[in-house]
PDB file of C-alpha atoms and ligand atoms in Angstrom:
ATOM      1  CA  MET A   1       2.698  12.517 -13.078  1.00 52.00           C
ATOM      2  CA  GLY A   2       4.282  15.824 -13.474  1.00 48.00           C
ATOM      3  CA  ASN A   3       4.234  18.394 -10.971  1.00 49.00           C
ATOM      4  CA  ASN A   4       0.779  18.953  -9.059  1.00 58.00           C
ATOM      5  CA  ARG A   5       0.687  21.783  -6.512  1.00 56.00           C
ATOM      6  CA  GLU A   6      -2.510  20.466  -5.307  1.00 78.00           C
ATOM      7  CA  ALA A   7      -1.517  17.281  -4.357  1.00 93.00           C
ATOM      8  CA  LEU A   8      -1.496  15.868  -1.046  1.00 97.00           C
ATOM      9  CA  LEU A   9       1.240  14.156  -1.484  1.00 98.00           C
ATOM     10  CA  GLN A  10       3.996  14.610  -3.787  1.00 98.00           C
ATOM     11  CA  VAL A  11       7.107  12.205  -4.473  1.00 98.00           C
ATOM     12  CA  THR A  12       9.725  13.463  -6.820  1.00 98.00           C
ATOM     13  CA  LYS A  13      12.522  11.431  -8.211  1.00 98.00           C
ATOM     14  CA  LEU A  14      13.157   9.365  -5.587  1.00 98.00           C
ATOM     15  CA  GLU A  15      15.961   7.018  -4.941  1.00 98.00           C
ATOM     16  CA  VAL A  16      16.728   5.057  -2.058  1.00 98.00           C
ATOM     17  CA  VAL A  17      19.592   2.705  -1.427  1.00 97.00           C
ATOM     18  CA  TYR A  18      20.009   0.091   0.640  1.00 97.00           C
ATOM     19  CA  HIS A  19      23.207  -0.637   2.761  1.00 95.00           C
ATOM     20  CA  HIS A  20      25.163   2.273   1.025  1.00 94.00           C
ATOM     21  CA  VAL A  21      25.173   0.035  -2.181  1.00 93.00           C
ATOM     22  CA  SER A  22      22.209  -1.566  -3.334  1.00 96.00           C
ATOM     23  CA  THR A  23      19.728   1.094  -4.892  1.00 97.00           C
ATOM     24  CA  ALA A  24      16.402  -0.636  -4.420  1.00 97.00           C
ATOM     25  CA  ILE A  25      14.218   2.749  -6.319  1.00 98.00           C
ATOM     26  CA  GLN A  26      15.106   5.254  -8.657  1.00 98.00           C
ATOM     27  CA  GLY A  27      13.585   8.297 -10.367  1.00 98.00           C
ATOM     28  CA  VAL A  28      10.310   7.341  -8.864  1.00 98.00           C
ATOM     29  CA  SER A  29       7.797  10.339  -9.285  1.00 98.00           C
ATOM     30  CA  PHE A  30       3.784  10.150  -8.442  1.00 98.00           C
ATOM     31  CA  SER A  31       1.302  12.346  -6.767  1.00 97.00           C
ATOM     32  CA  ILE A  32      -1.792  11.668  -4.932  1.00 98.00           C
ATOM     33  CA  SER A  33      -4.539  14.024  -4.526  1.00 97.00           C
ATOM     34  CA  GLU A  34      -6.503  14.450  -1.536  1.00 96.00           C
ATOM     35  CA  GLY A  35      -9.539  11.565  -1.173  1.00 96.00           C
ATOM     36  CA  GLN A  36      -7.785   9.698  -3.770  1.00 97.00           C
ATOM     37  CA  LEU A  37      -6.981   5.809  -3.737  1.00 98.00           C
ATOM     38  CA  PHE A  38      -3.679   5.293  -5.880  1.00 98.00           C
ATOM     39  CA  SER A  39      -2.325   1.638  -6.275  1.00 98.00           C
ATOM     40  CA  ILE A  40       0.954   1.118  -7.143  1.00 98.00           C
ATOM     41  CA  ILE A  41       1.283  -2.604  -8.511  1.00 97.00           C
ATOM     42  CA  GLY A  42       4.704  -4.735  -9.148  1.00 97.00           C
ATOM     43  CA  ALA A  43       6.204  -8.118  -8.508  1.00 95.00           C
ATOM     44  CA  ASN A  44       7.976  -9.145  -5.343  1.00 95.00           C
ATOM     45  CA  GLY A  45      11.348  -7.123  -5.264  1.00 96.00           C
ATOM     46  CA  ALA A  46       9.837  -4.158  -7.599  1.00 97.00           C
ATOM     47  CA  GLY A  47      10.276  -1.540  -4.818  1.00 98.00           C
ATOM     48  CA  LYS A  48       6.838  -1.052  -3.633  1.00 98.00           C
ATOM     49  CA  THR A  49       7.647  -1.488   0.398  1.00 97.00           C
ATOM     50  CA  THR A  50      10.684   0.759  -0.065  1.00 97.00           C
ATOM     51  CA  THR A  51       8.578   3.542  -1.752  1.00 98.00           C
ATOM     52  CA  LEU A  52       6.428   3.080   1.591  1.00 97.00           C
ATOM     53  CA  ARG A  53       9.069   2.813   3.606  1.00 96.00           C
ATOM     54  CA  ALA A  54      10.479   6.333   2.431  1.00 97.00           C
ATOM     55  CA  ILE A  55       7.356   8.091   2.713  1.00 98.00           C
ATOM     56  CA  SER A  56       6.758   6.899   6.442  1.00 96.00           C
ATOM     57  CA  GLY A  57      10.048   7.505   7.708  1.00 95.00           C
ATOM     58  CA  PHE A  58      10.513   3.835   8.495  1.00 93.00           C
ATOM     59  CA  LEU A  59      14.120   3.436   6.467  1.00 92.00           C
ATOM     60  CA  GLY A  60      16.628   3.792   9.114  1.00 83.00           C
ATOM     61  CA  LEU A  61      15.601   0.193  10.455  1.00 81.00           C
ATOM     62  CA  ASP A  62      16.743  -1.234   7.317  1.00 85.00           C
ATOM     63  CA  ASN A  63      19.858   0.274   7.009  1.00 91.00           C
ATOM     64  CA  ALA A  64      18.525   2.120   3.915  1.00 95.00           C
ATOM     65  CA  LYS A  65      18.731   5.869   2.911  1.00 96.00           C
ATOM     66  CA  ILE A  66      17.036   8.482   0.744  1.00 97.00           C
ATOM     67  CA  THR A  67      19.767   9.249  -1.470  1.00 97.00           C
ATOM     68  CA  ASP A  68      17.965  11.231  -4.056  1.00 97.00           C
ATOM     69  CA  GLY A  69      14.468  13.235  -4.554  1.00 98.00           C
ATOM     70  CA  GLU A  70      11.936  14.824  -2.348  1.00 97.00           C
ATOM     71  CA  ILE A  71       8.938  13.837  -0.565  1.00 98.00           C
ATOM     72  CA  SER A  72       6.253  16.361   0.096  1.00 98.00           C
ATOM     73  CA  PHE A  73       3.284  16.137   2.192  1.00 98.00           C
ATOM     74  CA  MET A  74       0.594  19.266   2.326  1.00 97.00           C
ATOM     75  CA  ASN A  75       3.090  21.052   0.402  1.00 95.00           C
ATOM     76  CA  LYS A  76       6.109  20.264   3.237  1.00 96.00           C
ATOM     77  CA  ARG A  77       9.177  18.386   2.732  1.00 97.00           C
ATOM     78  CA  ILE A  78       9.074  15.181   4.670  1.00 97.00           C
ATOM     79  CA  ASN A  79      12.037  13.024   3.675  1.00 92.00           C
ATOM     80  CA  GLY A  80      14.381  13.114   6.572  1.00 85.00           C
ATOM     81  CA  LEU A  81      11.963  13.514   9.381  1.00 94.00           C
ATOM     82  CA  PRO A  82      11.681  10.551  12.127  1.00 93.00           C
ATOM     83  CA  PRO A  83       8.723   8.179  11.862  1.00 94.00           C
ATOM     84  CA  HIS A  84       6.703   9.708  14.450  1.00 93.00           C
ATOM     85  CA  ARG A  85       6.716  13.032  13.030  1.00 95.00           C
ATOM     86  CA  ILE A  86       5.799  11.996   9.694  1.00 97.00           C
ATOM     87  CA  THR A  87       2.766   9.897  11.713  1.00 94.00           C
ATOM     88  CA  ASN A  88       1.871  13.121  13.701  1.00 94.00           C
ATOM     89  CA  MET A  89       1.244  14.703  10.380  1.00 96.00           C
ATOM     90  CA  GLY A  90      -1.194  12.011   9.454  1.00 96.00           C
ATOM     91  CA  ILE A  91       0.710   9.734   7.523  1.00 97.00           C
ATOM     92  CA  VAL A  92       0.011   6.190   8.723  1.00 96.00           C
ATOM     93  CA  MET A  93       1.521   3.022   7.517  1.00 95.00           C
ATOM     94  CA  VAL A  94      -0.151  -0.595   7.915  1.00 94.00           C
ATOM     95  CA  PRO A  95       3.160  -2.912   6.937  1.00 91.00           C
ATOM     96  CA  GLU A  96       3.382  -5.896   5.425  1.00 89.00           C
ATOM     97  CA  ARG A  97       4.393  -8.145   8.413  1.00 80.00           C
ATOM     98  CA  ASN A  98       4.457  -8.292  12.323  1.00 77.00           C
ATOM     99  CA  LYS A  99       1.469  -6.051  12.423  1.00 80.00           C
ATOM    100  CA  ILE A 100       0.013  -7.203  15.769  1.00 91.00           C
ATOM    101  CA  PHE A 101       0.937  -8.407  18.922  1.00 93.00           C
ATOM    102  CA  GLU A 102       0.039 -12.080  19.269  1.00 93.00           C
ATOM    103  CA  THR A 103       0.124 -12.125  23.160  1.00 93.00           C
ATOM    104  CA  LEU A 104      -2.553  -9.066  23.380  1.00 94.00           C
ATOM    105  CA  SER A 105      -6.352  -9.106  23.176  1.00 94.00           C
ATOM    106  CA  VAL A 106      -7.871  -7.687  20.439  1.00 95.00           C
ATOM    107  CA  GLU A 107      -8.725  -4.928  22.593  1.00 92.00           C
ATOM    108  CA  GLU A 108      -5.338  -4.313  23.965  1.00 92.00           C
ATOM    109  CA  ASN A 109      -3.950  -4.261  20.581  1.00 92.00           C
ATOM    110  CA  LEU A 110      -6.248  -1.437  19.766  1.00 91.00           C
ATOM    111  CA  GLY A 111      -5.201   0.144  23.097  1.00 87.00           C
ATOM    112  CA  VAL A 112      -1.443   0.383  22.008  1.00 81.00           C
ATOM    113  CA  SER A 113      -1.645   2.506  18.894  1.00 73.00           C
ATOM    114  CA  VAL A 114      -0.608   5.901  19.940  1.00 63.00           C
ATOM    115  CA  SER A 115      -3.936   7.635  19.197  1.00 62.00           C
ATOM    116  CA  LYS A 116      -4.309  11.694  19.371  1.00 63.00           C
ATOM    117  CA  SER A 117      -7.856  10.930  18.572  1.00 62.00           C
ATOM    118  CA  LYS A 118     -10.021  13.232  21.219  1.00 67.00           C
ATOM    119  CA  ASP A 119     -12.700  10.803  20.914  1.00 78.00           C
ATOM    120  CA  ARG A 120     -10.938   7.457  21.072  1.00 80.00           C
ATOM    121  CA  LYS A 121     -13.952   5.260  22.623  1.00 83.00           C
ATOM    122  CA  LYS A 122     -16.124   6.436  19.476  1.00 85.00           C
ATOM    123  CA  ARG A 123     -13.483   5.532  17.218  1.00 86.00           C
ATOM    124  CA  GLU A 124     -13.093   1.958  18.332  1.00 89.00           C
ATOM    125  CA  GLN A 125     -16.752   1.542  18.344  1.00 91.00           C
ATOM    126  CA  GLU A 126     -16.261   2.442  14.382  1.00 92.00           C
ATOM    127  CA  ILE A 127     -13.465   0.003  13.899  1.00 94.00           C
ATOM    128  CA  TYR A 128     -15.968  -2.905  15.348  1.00 95.00           C
ATOM    129  CA  GLU A 129     -18.664  -1.704  13.106  1.00 96.00           C
ATOM    130  CA  TYR A 130     -16.344  -1.840   9.800  1.00 96.00           C
ATOM    131  CA  PHE A 131     -15.185  -5.248  11.246  1.00 95.00           C
ATOM    132  CA  PRO A 132     -18.093  -6.793  12.933  1.00 94.00           C
ATOM    133  CA  SER A 133     -16.105 -10.132  13.187  1.00 92.00           C
ATOM    134  CA  LEU A 134     -13.416  -8.367  15.628  1.00 94.00           C
ATOM    135  CA  LYS A 135     -15.918  -7.597  17.815  1.00 93.00           C
ATOM    136  CA  GLY A 136     -16.206 -11.453  19.033  1.00 93.00           C
ATOM    137  CA  HIS A 137     -12.702 -11.264  19.394  1.00 95.00           C
ATOM    138  CA  ARG A 138     -12.650  -8.535  21.502  1.00 94.00           C
ATOM    139  CA  HIS A 139     -11.054 -10.451  24.765  1.00 95.00           C
ATOM    140  CA  HIS A 140      -9.490 -12.990  22.983  1.00 96.00           C
ATOM    141  CA  LEU A 141      -5.675 -13.048  22.000  1.00 95.00           C
ATOM    142  CA  ALA A 142      -4.673 -11.734  18.653  1.00 95.00           C
ATOM    143  CA  GLY A 143      -2.955 -14.710  18.135  1.00 94.00           C
ATOM    144  CA  ILE A 144      -5.928 -16.981  17.363  1.00 94.00           C
ATOM    145  CA  LEU A 145      -7.039 -14.601  14.642  1.00 94.00           C
ATOM    146  CA  SER A 146      -7.617 -15.576  10.935  1.00 94.00           C
ATOM    147  CA  GLY A 147      -5.322 -13.676   8.582  1.00 93.00           C
ATOM    148  CA  GLY A 148      -8.062 -11.469   7.325  1.00 93.00           C
ATOM    149  CA  GLN A 149      -9.019 -10.753  11.212  1.00 95.00           C
ATOM    150  CA  ARG A 150      -5.385  -9.865  11.528  1.00 95.00           C
ATOM    151  CA  GLN A 151      -5.344  -7.652   8.551  1.00 94.00           C
ATOM    152  CA  MET A 152      -8.645  -5.881  10.057  1.00 95.00           C
ATOM    153  CA  LEU A 153      -7.157  -5.458  13.151  1.00 95.00           C
ATOM    154  CA  ALA A 154      -3.959  -3.543  12.019  1.00 95.00           C
ATOM    155  CA  ILE A 155      -6.067  -1.229  10.120  1.00 95.00           C
ATOM    156  CA  GLY A 156      -7.974  -0.609  13.052  1.00 94.00           C
ATOM    157  CA  GLN A 157      -4.806   0.153  14.789  1.00 92.00           C
ATOM    158  CA  ALA A 158      -3.968   2.530  12.022  1.00 92.00           C
ATOM    159  CA  LEU A 159      -7.269   3.976  12.305  1.00 92.00           C
ATOM    160  CA  LEU A 160      -6.669   4.954  15.879  1.00 90.00           C
ATOM    161  CA  CYS A 161      -3.811   7.076  14.690  1.00 89.00           C
ATOM    162  CA  ASP A 162      -5.967   9.413  12.756  1.00 89.00           C
ATOM    163  CA  PRO A 163      -4.670   9.318   9.381  1.00 94.00           C
ATOM    164  CA  LYS A 164      -5.056  11.511   6.403  1.00 96.00           C
ATOM    165  CA  LEU A 165      -2.676   9.254   3.981  1.00 98.00           C
ATOM    166  CA  PHE A 166      -3.404   5.643   4.518  1.00 97.00           C
ATOM    167  CA  LEU A 167      -0.092   3.560   3.477  1.00 97.00           C
ATOM    168  CA  LEU A 168      -1.090  -0.304   3.309  1.00 97.00           C
ATOM    169  CA  ASP A 169       1.399  -2.621   2.040  1.00 97.00           C
ATOM    170  CA  GLU A 170       0.015  -5.938   0.852  1.00 96.00           C
ATOM    171  CA  VAL A 171      -3.462  -6.020   2.407  1.00 94.00           C
ATOM    172  CA  SER A 172      -4.396  -8.925   0.614  1.00 94.00           C
ATOM    173  CA  MET A 173      -1.384 -11.215   1.014  1.00 93.00           C
ATOM    174  CA  GLY A 174      -2.463 -14.683   1.842  1.00 91.00           C
ATOM    175  CA  LEU A 175      -6.141 -13.794   1.994  1.00 94.00           C
ATOM    176  CA  ALA A 176      -8.674 -15.748   0.414  1.00 93.00           C
ATOM    177  CA  PRO A 177     -10.501 -13.949  -2.173  1.00 92.00           C
ATOM    178  CA  LEU A 178     -13.671 -13.321  -0.504  1.00 93.00           C
ATOM    179  CA  VAL A 179     -11.980 -11.850   2.360  1.00 94.00           C
ATOM    180  CA  VAL A 180     -10.005  -9.548  -0.012  1.00 95.00           C
ATOM    181  CA  THR A 181     -13.164  -8.515  -1.741  1.00 94.00           C
ATOM    182  CA  SER A 182     -14.796  -7.892   1.312  1.00 94.00           C
ATOM    183  CA  LEU A 183     -11.957  -6.045   3.089  1.00 95.00           C
ATOM    184  CA  LEU A 184     -11.184  -3.949  -0.042  1.00 96.00           C
ATOM    185  CA  GLU A 185     -15.076  -2.694   0.129  1.00 95.00           C
ATOM    186  CA  THR A 186     -14.424  -2.032   3.420  1.00 96.00           C
ATOM    187  CA  LEU A 187     -11.684   0.435   2.729  1.00 96.00           C
ATOM    188  CA  VAL A 188     -13.673   2.123   0.309  1.00 96.00           C
ATOM    189  CA  LYS A 189     -16.177   2.652   2.827  1.00 96.00           C
ATOM    190  CA  MET A 190     -13.570   4.000   5.191  1.00 95.00           C
ATOM    191  CA  LYS A 191     -11.951   6.286   2.632  1.00 96.00           C
ATOM    192  CA  SER A 192     -15.482   8.101   2.022  1.00 95.00           C
ATOM    193  CA  ASP A 193     -16.689   8.203   5.333  1.00 95.00           C
ATOM    194  CA  LEU A 194     -13.439   9.399   6.883  1.00 93.00           C
ATOM    195  CA  GLY A 195     -12.087  11.408   4.204  1.00 94.00           C
ATOM    196  CA  LEU A 196      -8.922   9.631   4.132  1.00 97.00           C
ATOM    197  CA  THR A 197      -6.690   9.219   1.072  1.00 98.00           C
ATOM    198  CA  ILE A 198      -4.917   5.984   0.511  1.00 98.00           C
ATOM    199  CA  LEU A 199      -1.980   4.614  -1.047  1.00 98.00           C
ATOM    200  CA  LEU A 200      -1.941   0.982  -1.414  1.00 97.00           C
ATOM    201  CA  VAL A 201       1.087  -1.530  -2.706  1.00 98.00           C
ATOM    202  CA  GLU A 202      -0.396  -4.834  -4.115  1.00 97.00           C
ATOM    203  CA  GLN A 203       1.621  -7.655  -5.575  1.00 96.00           C
ATOM    204  CA  ASN A 204      -2.193  -8.673  -6.542  1.00 95.00           C
ATOM    205  CA  ALA A 205      -2.675  -6.603  -9.754  1.00 95.00           C
ATOM    206  CA  ALA A 206      -6.347  -7.714  -9.891  1.00 94.00           C
ATOM    207  CA  ALA A 207      -7.023  -6.305  -6.076  1.00 94.00           C
ATOM    208  CA  GLY A 208      -4.991  -3.275  -6.735  1.00 94.00           C
ATOM    209  CA  LEU A 209      -6.869  -2.127  -9.635  1.00 95.00           C
ATOM    210  CA  GLU A 210     -10.082  -3.215  -8.575  1.00 93.00           C
ATOM    211  CA  ILE A 211     -10.762   0.036  -6.179  1.00 95.00           C
ATOM    212  CA  ALA A 212      -8.024   2.285  -7.484  1.00 97.00           C
ATOM    213  CA  ASP A 213      -8.721   5.484  -8.674  1.00 97.00           C
ATOM    214  CA  TYR A 214      -5.312   6.187 -10.227  1.00 98.00           C
ATOM    215  CA  ALA A 215      -2.792   3.345 -10.381  1.00 98.00           C
ATOM    216  CA  ALA A 216       0.923   2.877 -11.450  1.00 98.00           C
ATOM    217  CA  VAL A 217       3.114  -0.127 -12.247  1.00 97.00           C
ATOM    218  CA  MET A 218       6.711  -0.817 -10.741  1.00 98.00           C
ATOM    219  CA  GLU A 219       8.968  -2.602 -12.129  1.00 97.00           C
ATOM    220  CA  ASN A 220      12.764  -3.042 -10.809  1.00 97.00           C
ATOM    221  CA  GLY A 221      12.482   0.297  -8.689  1.00 98.00           C
ATOM    222  CA  ARG A 222      11.116   2.439 -11.534  1.00 98.00           C
ATOM    223  CA  ILE A 223       7.351   3.455 -12.335  1.00 97.00           C
ATOM    224  CA  VAL A 224       7.218   2.424 -15.967  1.00 96.00           C
ATOM    225  CA  PHE A 225       3.028   2.727 -16.475  1.00 96.00           C
ATOM    226  CA  ASP A 226       0.315   4.952 -15.030  1.00 97.00           C
ATOM    227  CA  GLY A 227      -3.169   6.036 -15.571  1.00 97.00           C
ATOM    228  CA  ILE A 228      -6.676   5.146 -14.597  1.00 97.00           C
ATOM    229  CA  PRO A 229      -7.337   1.357 -13.907  1.00 96.00           C
ATOM    230  CA  LYS A 230      -8.849   0.859 -17.160  1.00 96.00           C
ATOM    231  CA  LYS A 231      -6.175   1.794 -18.951  1.00 96.00           C
ATOM    232  CA  LEU A 232      -4.009  -0.261 -17.300  1.00 95.00           C
ATOM    233  CA  LEU A 233      -6.361  -3.113 -17.796  1.00 94.00           C
ATOM    234  CA  ALA A 234      -6.524  -2.609 -21.292  1.00 93.00           C
ATOM    235  CA  HIS A 235      -2.430  -2.445 -21.458  1.00 93.00           C
ATOM    236  CA  GLU A 236      -1.439  -5.721 -23.304  1.00 92.00           C
ATOM    237  CA  ASP A 237       1.550  -5.911 -20.616  1.00 91.00           C
ATOM    238  CA  VAL A 238      -0.769  -5.761 -17.648  1.00 93.00           C
ATOM    239  CA  ARG A 239      -2.642  -7.865 -18.581  1.00 93.00           C
ATOM    240  CA  GLU A 240      -0.254 -10.615 -19.582  1.00 90.00           C
ATOM    241  CA  PHE A 241       2.340  -9.979 -16.862  1.00 90.00           C
ATOM    242  CA  TYR A 242       0.168  -9.154 -14.048  1.00 91.00           C
ATOM    243  CA  LEU A 243      -3.235 -10.548 -14.405  1.00 91.00           C
ATOM    244  CA  GLY A 244      -1.999 -13.593 -16.464  1.00 85.00           C
ATOM    245  CA  ILE A 245      -4.673 -12.947 -19.354  1.00 82.00           C
ATOM    246  CA  ARG A 246      -3.138 -13.442 -22.706  1.00 74.00           C
ATOM    247  CA  GLY A 247      -5.234 -12.150 -25.567  1.00 62.00           C
ATOM    248  CA  THR A 248      -7.717 -14.560 -26.856  1.00 54.00           C
ATOM    249  CA  ASP A 249      -5.257 -17.135 -28.061  1.00 50.00           C
ATOM    250  CA  GLU A 250      -5.152 -20.457 -26.267  1.00 48.00           C
ATOM    251  CA  LYS A 251      -1.377 -21.487 -25.798  1.00 49.00           C
ATOM    252  CA  SER A 252      -0.724 -24.043 -23.610  1.00 44.00           C
ATOM    253  CA  TYR A 253       1.640 -22.981 -20.340  1.00 45.00           C
ATOM    254  CA  ARG A 254       4.594 -24.555 -21.816  1.00 44.00           C
ATOM    255  CA  ASP A 255       4.303 -21.867 -24.603  1.00 48.00           C
ATOM    256  CA  VAL A 256       3.701 -19.296 -22.545  1.00 47.00           C
ATOM    257  CA  LYS A 257       6.584 -20.306 -20.518  1.00 48.00           C
ATOM    258  CA  GLN A 258       9.190 -20.262 -23.118  1.00 47.00           C
ATOM    259  CA  TYR A 259       7.646 -17.153 -25.017  1.00 49.00           C
ATOM    260  CA  ARG A 260       9.298 -14.441 -22.643  1.00 55.00           C
ATOM    261  CA  ARG A 261       8.294 -11.145 -24.841  1.00 62.00           C
ATOM    262  CA  THR A 262       9.872  -8.395 -23.583  1.00 68.00           C
ATOM    263  CA  ARG A 263       7.817  -5.633 -21.905  1.00 74.00           C
ATOM    264  CA  ARG A 264       6.568  -2.620 -23.966  1.00 76.00           C
ATOM    265  CA  TRP A 265       5.515   0.044 -21.910  1.00 78.00           C
ATOM    266  CA  TRP A 266       6.261   2.519 -24.144  1.00 69.00           C
ATOM    267  CA  GLY A 267       6.199   0.755 -27.479  1.00 58.00           C
TER     268      GLY A 267
HETATM  269  N1  ADP B   1      16.388  -4.761   4.390  1.00 54.24           N
HETATM  270  C1  ADP B   1      16.829  -4.876   3.222  1.00 54.24           C
HETATM  271  N2  ADP B   1      18.209  -4.880   2.434  1.00 54.24           N
HETATM  272  C2  ADP B   1      19.064  -4.952   1.476  1.00 54.24           C
HETATM  273  N3  ADP B   1      17.819  -4.835   0.516  1.00 54.24           N
HETATM  274  C3  ADP B   1      16.466  -4.664   0.288  1.00 54.24           C
HETATM  275  C4  ADP B   1      15.689  -4.778   2.024  1.00 54.24           C
HETATM  276  N4  ADP B   1      14.641  -4.470   1.762  1.00 54.24           N
HETATM  277  C5  ADP B   1      14.323  -4.685   0.059  1.00 54.24           C
HETATM  278  N5  ADP B   1      15.816  -4.533  -0.326  1.00 54.24           N
HETATM  279  C6  ADP B   1      15.267  -4.520  -1.866  1.00 54.24           C
HETATM  280  O1  ADP B   1      15.210  -3.584  -2.403  1.00 54.24           O
HETATM  281  C7  ADP B   1      14.744  -3.838  -3.642  1.00 54.24           C
HETATM  282  C8  ADP B   1      12.965  -3.219  -3.515  1.00 54.24           C
HETATM  283  O2  ADP B   1      12.224  -4.231  -2.411  1.00 54.24           O
HETATM  284  P1  ADP B   1      10.936  -3.956  -1.923  1.00 54.24           P
HETATM  285  O3  ADP B   1      10.684  -2.660  -1.627  1.00 54.24           O
HETATM  286  O4  ADP B   1      10.686  -4.904  -0.729  1.00 54.24           O
HETATM  287  O5  ADP B   1       9.961  -4.593  -2.984  1.00 54.24           O
HETATM  288  P2  ADP B   1       8.610  -5.131  -2.978  1.00 54.24           P
HETATM  289  O6  ADP B   1       7.923  -4.596  -1.882  1.00 54.24           O
HETATM  290  O7  ADP B   1       7.886  -4.658  -4.072  1.00 54.24           O
HETATM  291  O8  ADP B   1       8.347  -6.434  -3.149  1.00 54.24           O
HETATM  292  C9  ADP B   1      14.558  -5.504  -3.809  1.00 54.24           C
HETATM  293  O9  ADP B   1      15.916  -5.658  -4.920  1.00 54.24           O
HETATM  294  C10 ADP B   1      15.061  -5.862  -2.451  1.00 54.24           C
HETATM  295  O10 ADP B   1      15.914  -7.239  -2.172  1.00 54.24           O
HETATM  296 MG1   MG B   2       6.854  -5.531  -0.281  1.00 54.24          MG
END
């Protein structure tokens, strides 16, 4: 993942520290080219959300700071810029939690989005076309929506900000497998219709790898492995630790639990 002048987003040796003391990510480098769907997979606490917060500028709220490295978007350095400037440049994030207003209607939720869209009404129509199940709830409070519909609404809000680069934090979390599949399919469709570039971070490795053009594995604040999904899916450690597949042998759960092999990313 070396330097790439053509990259839309280039992250180089990024380090983020919380509360001046706790290093959450370190030496994180990757680049995303235009139109690419890039997935970062990793367990809870690996540093995925921190990476997205650093890119989108939302670090201050959590008393975190970029202490090393660089983030550039369309060849402009963006680290240190306030979130609204970064959003205006076209980087829009759908956060992991608290993304919609439960006491507003679906339509009002779309209305609060800071849209630069000239043709806002048309965009809103598009959102209902991508997510027909939102349409029937247009005038209902968002608080009654299912988990999947909340996710759709949050994606809809973000779309109204005219993203070039879409950052999605755990879209699949808490959703039934069928809902995840249909949501991912819609994302892929949006990406090609609207010319989006997408950075997805997922604990759900299967979901993250399913639609990615390129993917990276994050552990303990570092990227330890990367490649096209096919390469990751073939890696023994990805299969064992992230997909729960252990070769062809039929060890019992107990054996699996006791057998804590160290990961061998480079071995
Ligand atoms: N607000 C915070 N304050 C202090 N430490 C945090 C905060 N948020 C995350 N961290 C720490 O940063 C590391 C990475 O967390 P995070 O980026 O949330 O991982 P992920 O999104 O992969 O689950 C973890 O060790 C976590 O405890
Ligand atoms: Mg997270």
